[in-house]
JSON list of C-alpha atoms in Angstrom, two decimals:
[
{"chain": "A", "resi": 24, "resn": "MET", "atom": "CA", "xyz": [8.58, -6.19, -24.61]},
{"chain": "A", "resi": 25, "resn": "ASN", "atom": "CA", "xyz": [6.54, -7.91, -21.84]},
{"chain": "A", "resi": 26, "resn": "SER", "atom": "CA", "xyz": [4.30, -10.50, -22.65]},
{"chain": "A", "resi": 27, "resn": "GLN", "atom": "CA", "xyz": [0.60, -10.99, -21.38]},
{"chain": "A", "resi": 28, "resn": "SER", "atom": "CA", "xyz": [-0.68, -13.79, -19.18]},
{"chain": "A", "resi": 29, "resn": "PRO", "atom": "CA", "xyz": [-4.10, -13.30, -17.57]},
{"chain": "A", "resi": 30, "resn": "LEU", "atom": "CA", "xyz": [-4.50, -14.05, -13.77]},
{"chain": "A", "resi": 31, "resn": "GLU", "atom": "CA", "xyz": [-6.04, -17.53, -13.06]},
{"chain": "A", "resi": 32, "resn": "ARG", "atom": "CA", "xyz": [-9.41, -17.47, -11.50]},
{"chain": "A", "resi": 33, "resn": "GLU", "atom": "CA", "xyz": [-7.88, -18.94, -8.06]},
{"chain": "A", "resi": 34, "resn": "GLU", "atom": "CA", "xyz": [-5.23, -16.19, -8.45]},
{"chain": "A", "resi": 35, "resn": "TRP", "atom": "CA", "xyz": [-7.94, -13.66, -8.55]},
{"chain": "A", "resi": 36, "resn": "ALA", "atom": "CA", "xyz": [-9.96, -15.13, -5.68]},
{"chain": "A", "resi": 37, "resn": "GLY", "atom": "CA", "xyz": [-6.70, -14.97, -3.68]},
{"chain": "A", "resi": 38, "resn": "LEU", "atom": "CA", "xyz": [-6.19, -11.23, -4.36]},
{"chain": "A", "resi": 39, "resn": "SER", "atom": "CA", "xyz": [-9.95, -10.60, -3.42]},
{"chain": "A", "resi": 40, "resn": "LEU", "atom": "CA", "xyz": [-9.75, -12.72, -0.13]},
{"chain": "A", "resi": 41, "resn": "TYR", "atom": "CA", "xyz": [-6.60, -11.28, 1.33]},
{"chain": "A", "resi": 42, "resn": "PHE", "atom": "CA", "xyz": [-6.63, -7.63, -0.02]},
{"chain": "A", "resi": 43, "resn": "GLY", "atom": "CA", "xyz": [-10.06, -6.50, -1.08]},
{"chain": "A", "resi": 44, "resn": "LEU", "atom": "CA", "xyz": [-9.20, -6.24, -4.54]},
{"chain": "A", "resi": 45, "resn": "GLN", "atom": "CA", "xyz": [-12.22, -6.07, -7.10]},
{"chain": "A", "resi": 46, "resn": "GLU", "atom": "CA", "xyz": [-12.27, -6.44, -10.93]},
{"chain": "A", "resi": 47, "resn": "HIS", "atom": "CA", "xyz": [-14.00, -4.07, -13.51]},
{"chain": "A", "resi": 48, "resn": "ALA", "atom": "CA", "xyz": [-14.58, -1.33, -10.96]},
{"chain": "A", "resi": 49, "resn": "GLY", "atom": "CA", "xyz": [-15.35, 1.06, -13.91]},
{"chain": "A", "resi": 50, "resn": "ALA", "atom": "CA", "xyz": [-18.67, -0.34, -14.30]},
{"chain": "A", "resi": 51, "resn": "CYS", "atom": "CA", "xyz": [-19.59, -0.49, -11.04]},
{"chain": "A", "resi": 52, "resn": "ILE", "atom": "CA", "xyz": [-21.46, 2.56, -9.25]},
{"chain": "A", "resi": 53, "resn": "ALA", "atom": "CA", "xyz": [-20.02, 1.63, -5.90]},
{"chain": "A", "resi": 54, "resn": "TYR", "atom": "CA", "xyz": [-16.59, 2.85, -6.98]},
{"chain": "A", "resi": 55, "resn": "PRO", "atom": "CA", "xyz": [-17.30, 6.27, -8.21]},
{"chain": "A", "resi": 56, "resn": "VAL", "atom": "CA", "xyz": [-13.91, 7.87, -7.42]},
{"chain": "A", "resi": 57, "resn": "GLN", "atom": "CA", "xyz": [-11.01, 7.42, -9.47]},
{"chain": "A", "resi": 58, "resn": "ALA", "atom": "CA", "xyz": [-7.64, 7.80, -7.41]},
{"chain": "A", "resi": 59, "resn": "SER", "atom": "CA", "xyz": [-6.35, 10.16, -10.17]},
{"chain": "A", "resi": 60, "resn": "GLU", "atom": "CA", "xyz": [-9.05, 12.62, -9.10]},
{"chain": "A", "resi": 61, "resn": "LEU", "atom": "CA", "xyz": [-7.59, 12.76, -5.63]},
{"chain": "A", "resi": 62, "resn": "ILE", "atom": "CA", "xyz": [-4.38, 14.23, -6.81]},
{"chain": "A", "resi": 63, "resn": "GLU", "atom": "CA", "xyz": [-6.19, 17.35, -7.20]},
{"chain": "A", "resi": 64, "resn": "ALA", "atom": "CA", "xyz": [-5.91, 19.44, -3.98]},
{"chain": "A", "resi": 65, "resn": "GLU", "atom": "CA", "xyz": [-9.37, 20.62, -4.13]},
{"chain": "A", "resi": 66, "resn": "ALA", "atom": "CA", "xyz": [-11.10, 17.09, -4.41]},
{"chain": "A", "resi": 67, "resn": "CYS", "atom": "CA", "xyz": [-8.37, 15.76, -2.13]},
{"chain": "A", "resi": 68, "resn": "SER", "atom": "CA", "xyz": [-9.47, 18.17, 0.76]},
{"chain": "A", "resi": 69, "resn": "ASP", "atom": "CA", "xyz": [-13.25, 17.45, 0.11]},
{"chain": "A", "resi": 70, "resn": "TYR", "atom": "CA", "xyz": [-12.50, 13.52, 0.32]},
{"chain": "A", "resi": 71, "resn": "LEU", "atom": "CA", "xyz": [-10.46, 13.97, 3.48]},
{"chain": "A", "resi": 72, "resn": "ASP", "atom": "CA", "xyz": [-13.24, 16.34, 5.15]},
{"chain": "A", "resi": 73, "resn": "ARG", "atom": "CA", "xyz": [-15.81, 13.66, 4.34]},
{"chain": "A", "resi": 74, "resn": "LEU", "atom": "CA", "xyz": [-13.52, 10.95, 5.58]},
{"chain": "A", "resi": 75, "resn": "SER", "atom": "CA", "xyz": [-12.77, 13.11, 8.82]},
{"chain": "A", "resi": 76, "resn": "VAL", "atom": "CA", "xyz": [-16.65, 13.08, 9.55]},
{"chain": "A", "resi": 77, "resn": "LEU", "atom": "CA", "xyz": [-17.12, 9.36, 9.16]},
{"chain": "A", "resi": 78, "resn": "LEU", "atom": "CA", "xyz": [-14.10, 8.60, 11.14]},
{"chain": "A", "resi": 79, "resn": "LYS", "atom": "CA", "xyz": [-14.79, 11.18, 13.61]},
{"chain": "A", "resi": 80, "resn": "SER", "atom": "CA", "xyz": [-11.23, 12.28, 13.22]},
{"chain": "A", "resi": 81, "resn": "PRO", "atom": "CA", "xyz": [-10.12, 15.57, 14.91]},
{"chain": "A", "resi": 82, "resn": "SER", "atom": "CA", "xyz": [-8.32, 16.86, 11.76]},
{"chain": "A", "resi": 83, "resn": "ARG", "atom": "CA", "xyz": [-7.38, 16.35, 8.14]},
{"chain": "A", "resi": 84, "resn": "GLY", "atom": "CA", "xyz": [-4.03, 15.12, 9.08]},
{"chain": "A", "resi": 85, "resn": "VAL", "atom": "CA", "xyz": [-5.21, 12.21, 11.03]},
{"chain": "A", "resi": 86, "resn": "ALA", "atom": "CA", "xyz": [-7.70, 11.19, 8.53]},
{"chain": "A", "resi": 87, "resn": "ALA", "atom": "CA", "xyz": [-5.20, 11.48, 5.64]},
{"chain": "A", "resi": 88, "resn": "SER", "atom": "CA", "xyz": [-2.98, 9.05, 7.77]},
{"chain": "A", "resi": 89, "resn": "GLN", "atom": "CA", "xyz": [-5.53, 6.53, 8.28]},
{"chain": "A", "resi": 90, "resn": "PHE", "atom": "CA", "xyz": [-6.44, 6.67, 4.52]},
{"chain": "A", "resi": 91, "resn": "ILE", "atom": "CA", "xyz": [-2.79, 6.04, 3.46]},
{"chain": "A", "resi": 92, "resn": "LYS", "atom": "CA", "xyz": [-2.52, 3.26, 5.90]},
{"chain": "A", "resi": 93, "resn": "ARG", "atom": "CA", "xyz": [-5.76, 1.50, 4.34]},
{"chain": "A", "resi": 94, "resn": "TYR", "atom": "CA", "xyz": [-4.98, 2.65, 0.84]},
{"chain": "A", "resi": 95, "resn": "ALA", "atom": "CA", "xyz": [-1.42, 0.95, 0.73]},
{"chain": "A", "resi": 96, "resn": "PHE", "atom": "CA", "xyz": [-2.97, -2.14, 1.94]},
{"chain": "A", "resi": 97, "resn": "LEU", "atom": "CA", "xyz": [-5.29, -2.06, -0.85]},
{"chain": "A", "resi": 98, "resn": "THR", "atom": "CA", "xyz": [-2.98, -1.20, -3.38]},
{"chain": "A", "resi": 99, "resn": "ALA", "atom": "CA", "xyz": [0.69, -1.89, -2.86]},
{"chain": "A", "resi": 100, "resn": "ALA", "atom": "CA", "xyz": [-0.27, -5.36, -1.22]},
{"chain": "A", "resi": 101, "resn": "PRO", "atom": "CA", "xyz": [-1.97, -6.90, -4.06]},
{"chain": "A", "resi": 102, "resn": "MET", "atom": "CA", "xyz": [0.21, -5.54, -6.61]},
{"chain": "A", "resi": 103, "resn": "LEU", "atom": "CA", "xyz": [3.35, -6.77, -4.93]},
{"chain": "A", "resi": 104, "resn": "TYR", "atom": "CA", "xyz": [1.85, -10.13, -4.15]},
{"chain": "A", "resi": 105, "resn": "ALA", "atom": "CA", "xyz": [1.08, -10.75, -7.79]},
{"chain": "A", "resi": 106, "resn": "MET", "atom": "CA", "xyz": [4.53, -9.47, -8.81]},
{"chain": "A", "resi": 107, "resn": "THR", "atom": "CA", "xyz": [6.25, -11.71, -6.33]},
{"chain": "A", "resi": 108, "resn": "VAL", "atom": "CA", "xyz": [4.08, -14.72, -5.92]},
{"chain": "A", "resi": 109, "resn": "PHE", "atom": "CA", "xyz": [2.66, -15.12, -9.26]},
{"chain": "A", "resi": 110, "resn": "ASN", "atom": "CA", "xyz": [5.27, -13.34, -11.46]},
{"chain": "A", "resi": 111, "resn": "LYS", "atom": "CA", "xyz": [2.40, -11.46, -12.79]},
{"chain": "A", "resi": 112, "resn": "GLY", "atom": "CA", "xyz": [2.09, -7.76, -13.04]},
{"chain": "A", "resi": 113, "resn": "LEU", "atom": "CA", "xyz": [-1.07, -5.56, -12.62]},
{"chain": "A", "resi": 114, "resn": "ASP", "atom": "CA", "xyz": [-1.53, -1.84, -13.30]},
{"chain": "A", "resi": 115, "resn": "PHE", "atom": "CA", "xyz": [-1.87, 0.19, -10.17]},
{"chain": "A", "resi": 116, "resn": "SER", "atom": "CA", "xyz": [-1.28, 3.48, -11.62]},
{"chain": "A", "resi": 117, "resn": "ALA", "atom": "CA", "xyz": [-3.77, 6.22, -10.16]},
{"chain": "A", "resi": 118, "resn": "GLY", "atom": "CA", "xyz": [-5.69, 6.40, -13.26]},
{"chain": "A", "resi": 119, "resn": "ASN", "atom": "CA", "xyz": [-6.56, 2.63, -13.02]},
{"chain": "A", "resi": 120, "resn": "CYS", "atom": "CA", "xyz": [-7.84, 2.69, -9.59]},
{"chain": "A", "resi": 121, "resn": "ARG", "atom": "CA", "xyz": [-11.07, 3.30, -8.39]},
{"chain": "A", "resi": 122, "resn": "LEU", "atom": "CA", "xyz": [-12.37, 3.45, -4.73]},
{"chain": "A", "resi": 123, "resn": "PRO", "atom": "CA", "xyz": [-15.72, 4.07, -2.95]},
{"chain": "A", "resi": 124, "resn": "SER", "atom": "CA", "xyz": [-16.75, 7.48, -1.21]},
{"chain": "A", "resi": 125, "resn": "PRO", "atom": "CA", "xyz": [-16.72, 7.93, 2.21]},
{"chain": "A", "resi": 126, "resn": "SER", "atom": "CA", "xyz": [-20.08, 7.14, 3.49]},
{"chain": "A", "resi": 127, "resn": "GLY", "atom": "CA", "xyz": [-22.30, 5.04, 5.98]},
{"chain": "A", "resi": 128, "resn": "ARG", "atom": "CA", "xyz": [-20.55, 3.01, 8.54]},
{"chain": "A", "resi": 129, "resn": "SER", "atom": "CA", "xyz": [-17.87, 1.65, 6.58]},
{"chain": "A", "resi": 130, "resn": "TRP", "atom": "CA", "xyz": [-15.03, 3.03, 4.17]},
{"chain": "A", "resi": 131, "resn": "LEU", "atom": "CA", "xyz": [-12.45, 1.82, 1.69]},
{"chain": "A", "resi": 132, "resn": "GLU", "atom": "CA", "xyz": [-13.44, -2.13, 2.42]},
{"chain": "A", "resi": 133, "resn": "HIS", "atom": "CA", "xyz": [-12.26, -2.64, -1.52]},
{"chain": "A", "resi": 134, "resn": "ILE", "atom": "CA", "xyz": [-10.81, -0.79, -4.33]},
{"chain": "A", "resi": 135, "resn": "GLY", "atom": "CA", "xyz": [-11.35, -1.90, -7.87]},
{"chain": "A", "resi": 136, "resn": "LEU", "atom": "CA", "xyz": [-9.28, -1.72, -11.28]},
{"chain": "A", "resi": 137, "resn": "ASP", "atom": "CA", "xyz": [-10.62, -0.35, -14.52]},
{"chain": "A", "resi": 138, "resn": "GLU", "atom": "CA", "xyz": [-8.30, -2.47, -16.49]},
{"chain": "A", "resi": 139, "resn": "THR", "atom": "CA", "xyz": [-7.23, -6.22, -15.39]},
{"chain": "A", "resi": 140, "resn": "ASN", "atom": "CA", "xyz": [-4.64, -6.81, -18.01]},
{"chain": "A", "resi": 141, "resn": "THR", "atom": "CA", "xyz": [-1.54, -8.44, -16.59]},
{"chain": "A", "resi": 142, "resn": "SER", "atom": "CA", "xyz": [2.11, -8.78, -17.80]},
{"chain": "A", "resi": 143, "resn": "ILE", "atom": "CA", "xyz": [4.88, -11.15, -17.30]},
{"chain": "A", "resi": 144, "resn": "PRO", "atom": "CA", "xyz": [8.68, -10.35, -17.62]},
{"chain": "A", "resi": 145, "resn": "GLY", "atom": "CA", "xyz": [9.54, -9.87, -21.30]},
{"chain": "A", "resi": 146, "resn": "THR", "atom": "CA", "xyz": [12.74, -10.06, -23.29]},
{"chain": "A", "resi": 147, "resn": "ASP", "atom": "CA", "xyz": [14.14, -7.08, -21.82]},
{"chain": "A", "resi": 148, "resn": "GLY", "atom": "CA", "xyz": [14.36, -8.91, -18.27]},
{"chain": "A", "resi": 149, "resn": "ARG", "atom": "CA", "xyz": [12.63, -8.98, -15.04]},
{"chain": "A", "resi": 150, "resn": "GLN", "atom": "CA", "xyz": [14.21, -5.93, -13.54]},
{"chain": "A", "resi": 151, "resn": "ALA", "atom": "CA", "xyz": [12.89, -3.50, -16.10]},
{"chain": "A", "resi": 152, "resn": "TRP", "atom": "CA", "xyz": [9.49, -5.24, -15.83]},
{"chain": "A", "resi": 153, "resn": "ARG", "atom": "CA", "xyz": [9.63, -4.76, -12.15]},
{"chain": "A", "resi": 154, "resn": "ASP", "atom": "CA", "xyz": [10.68, -1.13, -12.31]},
{"chain": "A", "resi": 155, "resn": "THR", "atom": "CA", "xyz": [7.78, -0.51, -14.64]},
{"chain": "A", "resi": 156, "resn": "LEU", "atom": "CA", "xyz": [5.38, -1.91, -12.07]},
{"chain": "A", "resi": 157, "resn": "LEU", "atom": "CA", "xyz": [6.83, -0.41, -9.19]},
{"chain": "A", "resi": 158, "resn": "GLN", "atom": "CA", "xyz": [6.94, 3.27, -10.76]},
{"chain": "A", "resi": 159, "resn": "ALA", "atom": "CA", "xyz": [3.05, 2.87, -11.68]},
{"chain": "A", "resi": 160, "resn": "LEU", "atom": "CA", "xyz": [2.18, 1.90, -8.08]},
{"chain": "A", "resi": 161, "resn": "PHE", "atom": "CA", "xyz": [4.28, 4.40, -6.21]},
{"chain": "A", "resi": 162, "resn": "ALA", "atom": "CA", "xyz": [5.49, 7.32, -8.58]},
{"chain": "A", "resi": 163, "resn": "GLY", "atom": "CA", "xyz": [2.17, 7.10, -10.36]},
{"chain": "A", "resi": 164, "resn": "ASN", "atom": "CA", "xyz": [-0.07, 6.50, -7.49]},
{"chain": "A", "resi": 165, "resn": "LEU", "atom": "CA", "xyz": [0.81, 6.38, -3.83]},
{"chain": "A", "resi": 166, "resn": "GLY", "atom": "CA", "xyz": [3.73, 8.98, -4.04]},
{"chain": "A", "resi": 167, "resn": "ARG", "atom": "CA", "xyz": [1.43, 11.51, -5.72]},
{"chain": "A", "resi": 168, "resn": "LEU", "atom": "CA", "xyz": [-1.48, 10.85, -3.11]},
{"chain": "A", "resi": 169, "resn": "ILE", "atom": "CA", "xyz": [1.26, 11.41, -0.32]},
{"chain": "A", "resi": 170, "resn": "GLN", "atom": "CA", "xyz": [2.32, 14.66, -1.88]},
{"chain": "A", "resi": 171, "resn": "VAL", "atom": "CA", "xyz": [-0.79, 16.21, -2.16]},
{"chain": "A", "resi": 172, "resn": "MET", "atom": "CA", "xyz": [-2.24, 14.88, 1.21]},
{"chain": "A", "resi": 173, "resn": "SER", "atom": "CA", "xyz": [0.93, 16.07, 2.95]},
{"chain": "A", "resi": 174, "resn": "LYS", "atom": "CA", "xyz": [0.18, 19.62, 1.80]},
{"chain": "A", "resi": 175, "resn": "VAL", "atom": "CA", "xyz": [-3.84, 20.08, 2.20]},
{"chain": "A", "resi": 176, "resn": "ALA", "atom": "CA", "xyz": [-3.75, 18.12, 5.33]},
{"chain": "A", "resi": 177, "resn": "HIS", "atom": "CA", "xyz": [-0.44, 19.50, 6.83]},
{"chain": "A", "resi": 178, "resn": "VAL", "atom": "CA", "xyz": [0.81, 16.08, 7.86]},
{"chain": "A", "resi": 179, "resn": "PRO", "atom": "CA", "xyz": [4.58, 15.15, 7.27]},
{"chain": "A", "resi": 180, "resn": "LYS", "atom": "CA", "xyz": [5.26, 12.81, 4.24]},
{"chain": "A", "resi": 181, "resn": "ALA", "atom": "CA", "xyz": [7.44, 10.71, 6.45]},
{"chain": "A", "resi": 182, "resn": "ILE", "atom": "CA", "xyz": [4.44, 9.41, 8.46]},
{"chain": "A", "resi": 183, "resn": "LEU", "atom": "CA", "xyz": [2.62, 8.79, 5.30]},
{"chain": "A", "resi": 184, "resn": "TRP", "atom": "CA", "xyz": [5.46, 6.94, 3.84]},
{"chain": "A", "resi": 185, "resn": "GLU", "atom": "CA", "xyz": [6.12, 4.96, 7.10]},
{"chain": "A", "resi": 186, "resn": "ASN", "atom": "CA", "xyz": [2.30, 3.75, 6.82]},
{"chain": "A", "resi": 187, "resn": "VAL", "atom": "CA", "xyz": [3.25, 2.42, 3.40]},
{"chain": "A", "resi": 188, "resn": "ALA", "atom": "CA", "xyz": [6.55, 0.92, 4.57]},
{"chain": "A", "resi": 189, "resn": "VAL", "atom": "CA", "xyz": [4.64, -0.95, 7.39]},
{"chain": "A", "resi": 190, "resn": "ARG", "atom": "CA", "xyz": [2.42, -2.62, 4.84]},
{"chain": "A", "resi": 191, "resn": "VAL", "atom": "CA", "xyz": [5.37, -3.57, 2.42]},
{"chain": "A", "resi": 192, "resn": "PHE", "atom": "CA", "xyz": [7.44, -5.08, 5.26]},
{"chain": "A", "resi": 193, "resn": "SER", "atom": "CA", "xyz": [4.49, -7.01, 6.88]},
{"chain": "A", "resi": 194, "resn": "LEU", "atom": "CA", "xyz": [3.43, -8.38, 3.35]},
{"chain": "A", "resi": 195, "resn": "TYR", "atom": "CA", "xyz": [7.05, -9.77, 2.64]},
{"chain": "A", "resi": 196, "resn": "GLU", "atom": "CA", "xyz": [7.95, -10.72, 6.24]},
{"chain": "A", "resi": 197, "resn": "LYS", "atom": "CA", "xyz": [4.40, -12.22, 6.98]},
{"chain": "A", "resi": 198, "resn": "ARG", "atom": "CA", "xyz": [2.15, -13.19, 4.10]},
{"chain": "A", "resi": 199, "resn": "ILE", "atom": "CA", "xyz": [4.53, -13.82, 1.42]},
{"chain": "A", "resi": 200, "resn": "GLY", "atom": "CA", "xyz": [7.09, -15.21, 3.99]},
{"chain": "A", "resi": 201, "resn": "LEU", "atom": "CA", "xyz": [4.52, -17.95, 4.92]},
{"chain": "A", "resi": 202, "resn": "GLN", "atom": "CA", "xyz": [4.16, -19.30, 1.61]},
{"chain": "A", "resi": 203, "resn": "GLY", "atom": "CA", "xyz": [7.36, -21.35, 1.70]},
{"chain": "A", "resi": 204, "resn": "GLU", "atom": "CA", "xyz": [9.29, -22.72, -1.20]},
{"chain": "A", "resi": 205, "resn": "LEU", "atom": "CA", "xyz": [5.70, -23.33, -3.14]},
{"chain": "A", "resi": 206, "resn": "HIS", "atom": "CA", "xyz": [5.96, -19.66, -4.19]},
{"chain": "A", "resi": 207, "resn": "GLY", "atom": "CA", "xyz": [9.74, -19.39, -4.66]},
{"chain": "A", "resi": 208, "resn": "GLN", "atom": "CA", "xyz": [11.47, -17.85, -1.71]},
{"chain": "A", "resi": 209, "resn": "ALA", "atom": "CA", "xyz": [14.48, -16.72, -3.64]},
{"chain": "A", "resi": 210, "resn": "ARG", "atom": "CA", "xyz": [12.23, -14.15, -5.67]},
{"chain": "A", "resi": 211, "resn": "ARG", "atom": "CA", "xyz": [10.68, -12.89, -2.54]},
{"chain": "A", "resi": 212, "resn": "GLN", "atom": "CA", "xyz": [13.97, -12.13, -0.89]},
{"chain": "A", "resi": 213, "resn": "ALA", "atom": "CA", "xyz": [15.25, -10.53, -4.01]},
{"chain": "A", "resi": 214, "resn": "ASP", "atom": "CA", "xyz": [12.17, -8.36, -4.58]},
{"chain": "A", "resi": 215, "resn": "PHE", "atom": "CA", "xyz": [12.09, -7.45, -0.96]},
{"chain": "A", "resi": 216, "resn": "GLN", "atom": "CA", "xyz": [15.79, -6.50, -0.75]},
{"chain": "A", "resi": 217, "resn": "TYR", "atom": "CA", "xyz": [15.41, -4.51, -3.79]},
{"chain": "A", "resi": 218, "resn": "LEU", "atom": "CA", "xyz": [12.35, -2.43, -2.46]},
{"chain": "A", "resi": 219, "resn": "ILE", "atom": "CA", "xyz": [14.06, -1.60, 0.78]},
{"chain": "A", "resi": 220, "resn": "ASP", "atom": "CA", "xyz": [17.73, -1.42, -0.25]},
{"chain": "A", "resi": 221, "resn": "HIS", "atom": "CA", "xyz": [18.23, -0.58, -3.94]},
{"chain": "A", "resi": 222, "resn": "ALA", "atom": "CA", "xyz": [15.15, 0.82, -5.54]},
{"chain": "A", "resi": 223, "resn": "PRO", "atom": "CA", "xyz": [15.94, 4.27, -6.75]},
{"chain": "A", "resi": 224, "resn": "GLY", "atom": "CA", "xyz": [13.87, 7.22, -5.36]},
{"chain": "A", "resi": 225, "resn": "ALA", "atom": "CA", "xyz": [12.66, 8.17, -8.80]},
{"chain": "A", "resi": 226, "resn": "LEU", "atom": "CA", "xyz": [10.23, 4.87, -8.88]},
{"chain": "A", "resi": 227, "resn": "PHE", "atom": "CA", "xyz": [8.69, 6.39, -5.88]},
{"chain": "A", "resi": 228, "resn": "GLY", "atom": "CA", "xyz": [8.48, 10.12, -7.01]},
{"chain": "A", "resi": 229, "resn": "GLU", "atom": "CA", "xyz": [11.12, 11.17, -4.50]},
{"chain": "A", "resi": 230, "resn": "LYS", "atom": "CA", "xyz": [14.86, 11.87, -4.68]},
{"chain": "A", "resi": 231, "resn": "HIS", "atom": "CA", "xyz": [15.52, 8.86, -2.25]},
{"chain": "A", "resi": 232, "resn": "ASN", "atom": "CA", "xyz": [14.02, 5.72, -1.58]},
{"chain": "A", "resi": 233, "resn": "PRO", "atom": "CA", "xyz": [11.30, 6.53, 1.12]},
{"chain": "A", "resi": 234, "resn": "LEU", "atom": "CA", "xyz": [11.01, 3.04, 2.48]},
{"chain": "A", "resi": 235, "resn": "LYS", "atom": "CA", "xyz": [14.86, 2.33, 3.13]},
{"chain": "A", "resi": 236, "resn": "ARG", "atom": "CA", "xyz": [14.84, 4.89, 6.29]},
{"chain": "A", "resi": 237, "resn": "PHE", "atom": "CA", "xyz": [12.28, 2.88, 8.05]},
{"chain": "A", "resi": 238, "resn": "TYR", "atom": "CA", "xyz": [13.62, -0.79, 7.74]},
{"chain": "A", "resi": 239, "resn": "SER", "atom": "CA", "xyz": [15.31, -2.13, 10.64]},
{"chain": "A", "resi": 240, "resn": "ARG", "atom": "CA", "xyz": [15.12, -5.56, 11.91]},
{"chain": "A", "resi": 241, "resn": "PRO", "atom": "CA", "xyz": [12.46, -6.16, 14.54]},
{"chain": "A", "resi": 242, "resn": "GLY", "atom": "CA", "xyz": [13.59, -5.78, 18.07]},
{"chain": "A", "resi": 243, "resn": "SER", "atom": "CA", "xyz": [12.12, -7.25, 21.30]},
{"chain": "A", "resi": 244, "resn": "SER", "atom": "CA", "xyz": [8.81, -5.75, 22.42]},
{"chain": "A", "resi": 245, "resn": "SER", "atom": "CA", "xyz": [7.37, -5.90, 25.78]},
{"chain": "A", "resi": 246, "resn": "VAL", "atom": "CA", "xyz": [4.80, -8.65, 24.77]},
{"chain": "A", "resi": 247, "resn": "PRO", "atom": "CA", "xyz": [6.30, -12.17, 25.61]},
{"chain": "A", "resi": 248, "resn": "ASP", "atom": "CA", "xyz": [7.44, -14.47, 22.68]},
{"chain": "A", "resi": 249, "resn": "SER", "atom": "CA", "xyz": [6.79, -11.54, 20.08]},
{"chain": "A", "resi": 250, "resn": "HIS", "atom": "CA", "xyz": [9.24, -9.39, 18.24]},
{"chain": "A", "resi": 251, "resn": "LEU", "atom": "CA", "xyz": [7.99, -5.92, 16.93]},
{"chain": "A", "resi": 252, "resn": "ARG", "atom": "CA", "xyz": [9.56, -3.38, 14.67]},
{"chain": "A", "resi": 253, "resn": "VAL", "atom": "CA", "xyz": [8.87, 0.02, 16.31]},
{"chain": "A", "resi": 254, "resn": "ARG", "atom": "CA", "xyz": [7.82, 2.89, 14.32]},
{"chain": "A", "resi": 255, "resn": "LYS", "atom": "CA", "xyz": [9.97, 6.00, 13.66]},
{"chain": "A", "resi": 256, "resn": "THR", "atom": "CA", "xyz": [6.91, 8.15, 13.62]},
{"chain": "A", "resi": 257, "resn": "CYS", "atom": "CA", "xyz": [3.13, 8.03, 15.00]},
{"chain": "A", "resi": 258, "resn": "CYS", "atom": "CA", "xyz": [0.27, 7.45, 12.68]},
{"chain": "A", "resi": 259, "resn": "PHE", "atom": "CA", "xyz": [-2.31, 8.98, 14.92]},
{"chain": "A", "resi": 260, "resn": "TYR", "atom": "CA", "xyz": [-4.35, 5.92, 15.18]},
{"chain": "A", "resi": 261, "resn": "TYR", "atom": "CA", "xyz": [-5.12, 6.80, 18.81]},
{"chain": "A", "resi": 262, "resn": "GLU", "atom": "CA", "xyz": [-6.90, 9.99, 17.96]},
{"chain": "A", "resi": 263, "resn": "VAL", "atom": "CA", "xyz": [-9.51, 8.26, 15.81]},
{"chain": "A", "resi": 264, "resn": "ALA", "atom": "CA", "xyz": [-12.59, 8.05, 17.84]},
{"chain": "A", "resi": 265, "resn": "GLY", "atom": "CA", "xyz": [-13.45, 4.82, 19.35]},
{"chain": "A", "resi": 266, "resn": "SER", "atom": "CA", "xyz": [-9.69, 3.51, 19.07]},
{"chain": "A", "resi": 267, "resn": "ALA", "atom": "CA", "xyz": [-8.48, 5.02, 22.51]},
{"chain": "A", "resi": 268, "resn": "GLU", "atom": "CA", "xyz": [-5.30, 3.03, 22.19]},
{"chain": "A", "resi": 269, "resn": "TYR", "atom": "CA", "xyz": [-1.85, 3.08, 20.61]},
{"chain": "A", "resi": 270, "resn": "CYS", "atom": "CA", "xyz": [-0.74, 0.69, 17.97]},
{"chain": "A", "resi": 271, "resn": "SER", "atom": "CA", "xyz": [1.39, -2.09, 19.27]},
{"chain": "A", "resi": 272, "resn": "ASN", "atom": "CA", "xyz": [4.27, -0.80, 17.61]},
{"chain": "A", "resi": 273, "resn": "CYS", "atom": "CA", "xyz": [3.68, 2.79, 18.47]},
{"chain": "A", "resi": 274, "resn": "PRO", "atom": "CA", "xyz": [6.99, 4.96, 19.61]},
{"chain": "A", "resi": 275, "resn": "LYS", "atom": "CA", "xyz": [4.68, 7.08, 21.63]},
{"chain": "A", "resi": 276, "resn": "LYS", "atom": "CA", "xyz": [3.62, 4.02, 23.54]},
{"chain": "A", "resi": 277, "resn": "ARG", "atom": "CA", "xyz": [7.38, 3.35, 24.45]},
{"chain": "A", "resi": 278, "resn": "SER", "atom": "CA", "xyz": [8.21, 7.06, 25.41]}
]
């Protein structure tokens, strides 16, 4: 059984500052959409159509890709950060996450949690605790959204999963990687290695680990003094109105 250990105020402040996480969204009218609602095809299609208008996207597929990129940053990043850096678990299942409707000039700046109870590893060990958190986040949220968005927007799941993978890699290699020994680099390495190498597909709602296929060591880019991991798929960022450019690690840019 896992124990309870609330996040400290400075820990919440960090998650809010770095990742846009909001507390107690259920009581706030700014977050009317529960993520679990988007698992229904009709509601998902309506959300993507409204997002397409806001982004001036040429298709649902482009809108779906931009959504998953942003949603992964707002969900996977704070959950994994809290798990690895604070050794505390937050519930990021679809039923506990709320987000705003696409409207105005901005979209998906923040998400919020209905319940903010946290857990720490219990007597059954850290791996079982970690698996519970990962299953809620991926199989119970991101993976389910990817399944339905792939169908209603006619976009390959590989593109959407690589959008998630890019966020996970960046979090561990940059954000957490820069924290140094103060936050336990051994735990960072163990969690990251598990995610990209050993976590079973069931934790993601897939037959195989969908992050593993996208991981490779960053290679030299054409930009001096920098190293980039070139994507295997294109996220369609260049098709969104106003961008008119490729991502720095886009495979189309190199072809």
